[in-house]
Short mmCIF file of N, CA and C in Angstrom, two decimals:
data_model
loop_
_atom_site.label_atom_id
_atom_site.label_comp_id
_atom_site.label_asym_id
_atom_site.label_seq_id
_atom_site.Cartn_x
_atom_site.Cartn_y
_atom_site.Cartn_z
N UNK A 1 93.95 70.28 134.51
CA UNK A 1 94.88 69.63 133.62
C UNK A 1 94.34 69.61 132.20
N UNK A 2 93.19 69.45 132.13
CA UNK A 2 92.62 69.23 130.57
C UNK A 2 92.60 70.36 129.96
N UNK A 3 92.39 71.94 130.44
CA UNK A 3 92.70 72.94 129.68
C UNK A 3 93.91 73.49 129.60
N UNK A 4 94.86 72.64 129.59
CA UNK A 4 96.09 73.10 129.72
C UNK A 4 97.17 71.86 129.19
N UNK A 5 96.82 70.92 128.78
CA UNK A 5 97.60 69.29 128.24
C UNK A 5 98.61 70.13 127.23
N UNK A 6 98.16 71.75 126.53
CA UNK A 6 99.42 71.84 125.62
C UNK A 6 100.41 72.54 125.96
N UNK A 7 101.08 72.59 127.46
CA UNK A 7 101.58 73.29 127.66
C UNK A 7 102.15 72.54 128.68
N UNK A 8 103.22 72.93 129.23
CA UNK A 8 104.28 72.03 130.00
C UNK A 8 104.38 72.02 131.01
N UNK A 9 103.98 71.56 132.29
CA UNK A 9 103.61 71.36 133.90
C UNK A 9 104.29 70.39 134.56
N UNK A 10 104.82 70.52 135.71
CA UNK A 10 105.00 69.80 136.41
C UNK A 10 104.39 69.18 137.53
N UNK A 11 104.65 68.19 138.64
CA UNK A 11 103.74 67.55 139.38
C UNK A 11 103.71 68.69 140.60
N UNK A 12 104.95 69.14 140.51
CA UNK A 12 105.06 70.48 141.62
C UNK A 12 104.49 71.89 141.44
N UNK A 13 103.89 72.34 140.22
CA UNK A 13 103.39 73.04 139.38
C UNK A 13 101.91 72.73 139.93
N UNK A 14 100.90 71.35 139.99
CA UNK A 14 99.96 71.18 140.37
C UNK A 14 99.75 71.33 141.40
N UNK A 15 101.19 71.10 142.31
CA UNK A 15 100.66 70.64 143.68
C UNK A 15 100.60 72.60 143.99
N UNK A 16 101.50 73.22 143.73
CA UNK A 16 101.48 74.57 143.84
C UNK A 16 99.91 75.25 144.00
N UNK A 17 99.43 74.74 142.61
CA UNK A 17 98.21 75.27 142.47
C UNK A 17 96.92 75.01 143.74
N UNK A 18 96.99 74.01 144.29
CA UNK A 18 96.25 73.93 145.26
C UNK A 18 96.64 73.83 146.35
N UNK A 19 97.89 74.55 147.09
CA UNK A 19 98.24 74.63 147.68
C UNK A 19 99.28 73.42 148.93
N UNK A 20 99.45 72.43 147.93
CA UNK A 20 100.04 70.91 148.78
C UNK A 20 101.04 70.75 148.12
N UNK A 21 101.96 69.81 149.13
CA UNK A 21 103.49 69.56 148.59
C UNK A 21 102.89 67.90 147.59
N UNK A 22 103.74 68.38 146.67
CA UNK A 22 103.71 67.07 145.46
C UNK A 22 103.63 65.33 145.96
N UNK A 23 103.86 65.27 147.05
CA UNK A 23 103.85 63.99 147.84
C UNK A 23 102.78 64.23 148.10
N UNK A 24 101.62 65.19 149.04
CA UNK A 24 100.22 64.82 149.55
C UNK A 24 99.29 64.43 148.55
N UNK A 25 99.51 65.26 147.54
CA UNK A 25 98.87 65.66 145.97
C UNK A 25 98.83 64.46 145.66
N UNK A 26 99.89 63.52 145.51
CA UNK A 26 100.19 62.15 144.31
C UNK A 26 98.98 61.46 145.45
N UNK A 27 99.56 61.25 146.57
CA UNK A 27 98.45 60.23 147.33
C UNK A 27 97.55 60.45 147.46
N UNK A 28 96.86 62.13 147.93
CA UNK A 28 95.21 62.21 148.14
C UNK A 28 94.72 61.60 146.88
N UNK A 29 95.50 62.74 145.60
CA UNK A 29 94.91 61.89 143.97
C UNK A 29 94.84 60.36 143.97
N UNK A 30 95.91 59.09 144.32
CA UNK A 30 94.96 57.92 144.08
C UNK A 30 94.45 57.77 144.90
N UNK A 31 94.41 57.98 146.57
CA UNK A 31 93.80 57.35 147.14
C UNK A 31 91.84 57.81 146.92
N UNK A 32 92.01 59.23 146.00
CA UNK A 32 90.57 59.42 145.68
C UNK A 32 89.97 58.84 144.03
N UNK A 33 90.85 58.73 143.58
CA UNK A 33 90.87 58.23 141.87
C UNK A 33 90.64 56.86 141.60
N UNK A 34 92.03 56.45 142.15
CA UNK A 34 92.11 54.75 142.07
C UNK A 34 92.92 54.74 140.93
N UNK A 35 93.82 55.88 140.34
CA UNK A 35 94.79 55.50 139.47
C UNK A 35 95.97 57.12 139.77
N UNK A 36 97.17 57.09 139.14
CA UNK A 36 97.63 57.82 139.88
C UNK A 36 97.33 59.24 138.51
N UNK A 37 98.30 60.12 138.60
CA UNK A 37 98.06 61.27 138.35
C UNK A 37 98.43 60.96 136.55
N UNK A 38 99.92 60.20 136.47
CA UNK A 38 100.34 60.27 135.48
C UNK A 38 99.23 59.31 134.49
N UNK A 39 98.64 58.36 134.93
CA UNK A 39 97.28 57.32 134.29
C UNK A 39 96.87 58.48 133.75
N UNK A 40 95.94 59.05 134.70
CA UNK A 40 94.64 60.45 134.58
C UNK A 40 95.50 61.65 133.04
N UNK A 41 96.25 61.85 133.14
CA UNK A 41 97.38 62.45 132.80
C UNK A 41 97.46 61.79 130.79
N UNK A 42 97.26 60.42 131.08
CA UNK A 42 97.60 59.97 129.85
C UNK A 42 96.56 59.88 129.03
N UNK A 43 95.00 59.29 130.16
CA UNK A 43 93.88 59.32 129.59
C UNK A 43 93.33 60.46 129.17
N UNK A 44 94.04 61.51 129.52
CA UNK A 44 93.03 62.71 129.58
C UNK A 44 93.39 62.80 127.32
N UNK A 45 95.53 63.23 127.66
CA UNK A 45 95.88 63.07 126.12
C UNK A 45 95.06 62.15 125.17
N UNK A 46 94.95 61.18 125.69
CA UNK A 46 94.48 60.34 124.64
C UNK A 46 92.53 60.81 124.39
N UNK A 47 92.16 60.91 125.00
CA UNK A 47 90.19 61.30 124.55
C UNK A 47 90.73 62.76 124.04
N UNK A 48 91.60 63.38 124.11
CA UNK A 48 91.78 64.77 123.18
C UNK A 48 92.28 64.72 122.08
N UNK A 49 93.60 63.28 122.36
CA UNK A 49 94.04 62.84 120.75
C UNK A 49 92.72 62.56 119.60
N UNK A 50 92.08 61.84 120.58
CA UNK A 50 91.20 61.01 119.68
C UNK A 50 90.43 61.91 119.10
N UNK A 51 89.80 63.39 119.95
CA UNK A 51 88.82 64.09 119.51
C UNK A 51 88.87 64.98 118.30
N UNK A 52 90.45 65.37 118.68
CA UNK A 52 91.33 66.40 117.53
C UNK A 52 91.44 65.33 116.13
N UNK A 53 92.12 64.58 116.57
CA UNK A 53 92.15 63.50 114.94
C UNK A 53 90.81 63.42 114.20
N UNK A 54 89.28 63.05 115.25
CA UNK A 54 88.44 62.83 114.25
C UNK A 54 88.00 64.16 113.97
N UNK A 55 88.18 65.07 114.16
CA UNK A 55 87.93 66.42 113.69
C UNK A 55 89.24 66.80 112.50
N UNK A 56 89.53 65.95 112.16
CA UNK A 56 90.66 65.74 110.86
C UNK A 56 91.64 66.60 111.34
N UNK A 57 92.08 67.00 112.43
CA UNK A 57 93.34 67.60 112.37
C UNK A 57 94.66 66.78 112.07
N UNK A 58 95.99 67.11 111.67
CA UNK A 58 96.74 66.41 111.43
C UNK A 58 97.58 66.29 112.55
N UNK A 59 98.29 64.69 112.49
CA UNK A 59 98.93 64.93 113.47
C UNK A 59 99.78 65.44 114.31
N UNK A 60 100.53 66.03 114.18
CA UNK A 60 101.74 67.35 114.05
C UNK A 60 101.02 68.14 115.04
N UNK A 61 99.71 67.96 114.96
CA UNK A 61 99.40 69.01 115.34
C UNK A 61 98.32 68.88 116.38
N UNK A 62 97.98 67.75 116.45
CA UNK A 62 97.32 66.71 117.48
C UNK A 62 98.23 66.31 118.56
N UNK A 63 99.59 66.08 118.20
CA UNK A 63 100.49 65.77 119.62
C UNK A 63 100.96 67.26 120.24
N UNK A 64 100.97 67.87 119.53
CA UNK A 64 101.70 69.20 119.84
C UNK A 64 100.15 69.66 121.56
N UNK A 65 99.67 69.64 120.44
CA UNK A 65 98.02 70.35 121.49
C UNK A 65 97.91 69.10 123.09
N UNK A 66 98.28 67.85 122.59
CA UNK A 66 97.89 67.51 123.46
C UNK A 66 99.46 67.01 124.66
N UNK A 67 100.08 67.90 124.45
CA UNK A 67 101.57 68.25 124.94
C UNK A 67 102.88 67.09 124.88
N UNK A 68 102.11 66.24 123.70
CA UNK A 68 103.64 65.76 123.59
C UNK A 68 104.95 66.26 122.34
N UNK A 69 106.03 66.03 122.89
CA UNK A 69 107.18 66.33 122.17
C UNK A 69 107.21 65.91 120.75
N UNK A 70 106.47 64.73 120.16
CA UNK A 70 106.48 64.02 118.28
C UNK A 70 105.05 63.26 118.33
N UNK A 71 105.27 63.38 117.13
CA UNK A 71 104.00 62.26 116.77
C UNK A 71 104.58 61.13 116.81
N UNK A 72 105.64 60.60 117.68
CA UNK A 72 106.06 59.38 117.38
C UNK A 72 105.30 59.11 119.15
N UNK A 73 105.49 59.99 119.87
CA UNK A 73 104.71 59.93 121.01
C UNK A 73 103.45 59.57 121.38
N UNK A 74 102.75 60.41 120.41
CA UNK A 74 101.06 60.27 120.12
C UNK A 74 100.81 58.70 119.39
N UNK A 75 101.98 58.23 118.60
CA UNK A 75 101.64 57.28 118.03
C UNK A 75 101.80 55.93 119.16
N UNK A 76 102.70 56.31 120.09
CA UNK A 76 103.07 55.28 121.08
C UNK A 76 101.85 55.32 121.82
N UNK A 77 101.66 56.38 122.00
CA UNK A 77 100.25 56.93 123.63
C UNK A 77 99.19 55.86 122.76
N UNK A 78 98.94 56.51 121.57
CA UNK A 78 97.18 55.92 121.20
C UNK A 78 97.63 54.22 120.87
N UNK A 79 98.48 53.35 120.55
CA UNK A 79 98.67 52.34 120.20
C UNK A 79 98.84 51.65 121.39
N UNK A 80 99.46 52.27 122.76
CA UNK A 80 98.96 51.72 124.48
C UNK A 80 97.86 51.22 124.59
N UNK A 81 97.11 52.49 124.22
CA UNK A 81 95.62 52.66 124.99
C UNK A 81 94.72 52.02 124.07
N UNK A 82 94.75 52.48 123.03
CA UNK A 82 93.69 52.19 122.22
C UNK A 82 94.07 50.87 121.38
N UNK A 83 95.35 50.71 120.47
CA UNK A 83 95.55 49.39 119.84
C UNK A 83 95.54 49.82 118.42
N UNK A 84 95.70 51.19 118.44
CA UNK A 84 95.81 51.81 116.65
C UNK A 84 96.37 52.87 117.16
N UNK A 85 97.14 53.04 115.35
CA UNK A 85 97.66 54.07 115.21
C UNK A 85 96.95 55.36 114.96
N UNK A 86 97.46 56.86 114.63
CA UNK A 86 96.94 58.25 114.42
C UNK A 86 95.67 57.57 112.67
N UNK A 87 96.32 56.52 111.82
CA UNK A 87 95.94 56.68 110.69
C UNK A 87 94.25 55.75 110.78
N UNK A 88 94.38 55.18 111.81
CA UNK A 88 93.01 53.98 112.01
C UNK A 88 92.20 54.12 113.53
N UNK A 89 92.56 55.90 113.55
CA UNK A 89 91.60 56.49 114.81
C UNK A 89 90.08 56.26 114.69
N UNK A 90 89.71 56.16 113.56
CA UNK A 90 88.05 55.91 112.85
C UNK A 90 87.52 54.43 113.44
N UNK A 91 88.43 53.47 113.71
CA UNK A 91 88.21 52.24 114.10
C UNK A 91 87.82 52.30 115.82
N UNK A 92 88.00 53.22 116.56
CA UNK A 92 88.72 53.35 118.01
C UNK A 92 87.15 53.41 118.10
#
């Protein structure tokens, strides 16, 4: 999933890849994780948001990479998780 966040997948897309129907996939994943796919999924965006921003990229171009649709997205994702916006990533 992490070499691939800029590009558009589905849960059936994963399960494909390793050979399981999207129902075994969701449960083996928490029952081995302890969070489900879409958590793992969000955390992953966000430590790439964060990495791309402090490497001064802009944002446009920070949500794009880390596969969401706007920076109004990226701004929702990192203000969840973290409690700031794209402009006070330096604080995180």
């Amino acid at each position: 999933m992490t070499k691939h966040l800029h590009t558009s997948f589905t849960l059936e897309d994963m399960a494909d890849y390793v050979y399981m129907s999207s129902r075994n996939l969701t449960r083996l994943f928490k029952k081995t994780t302890g969070i489900t796919i879409g958590a793992y999924l969000e955390k992953l965006r966000v430590d790439k948001a964060i990495h791309l921003l402090a490497d001064g990229n802009k944002v446009s171009y920070v949500a794009n990479q880390c596969g969401l649709k706007s920076t109004n997205q990226l701004r929702a994702l990192l203000k969840k998780h973290k409690g700031v916006l794209p402009v006070n990533f330096t604080y995180i």
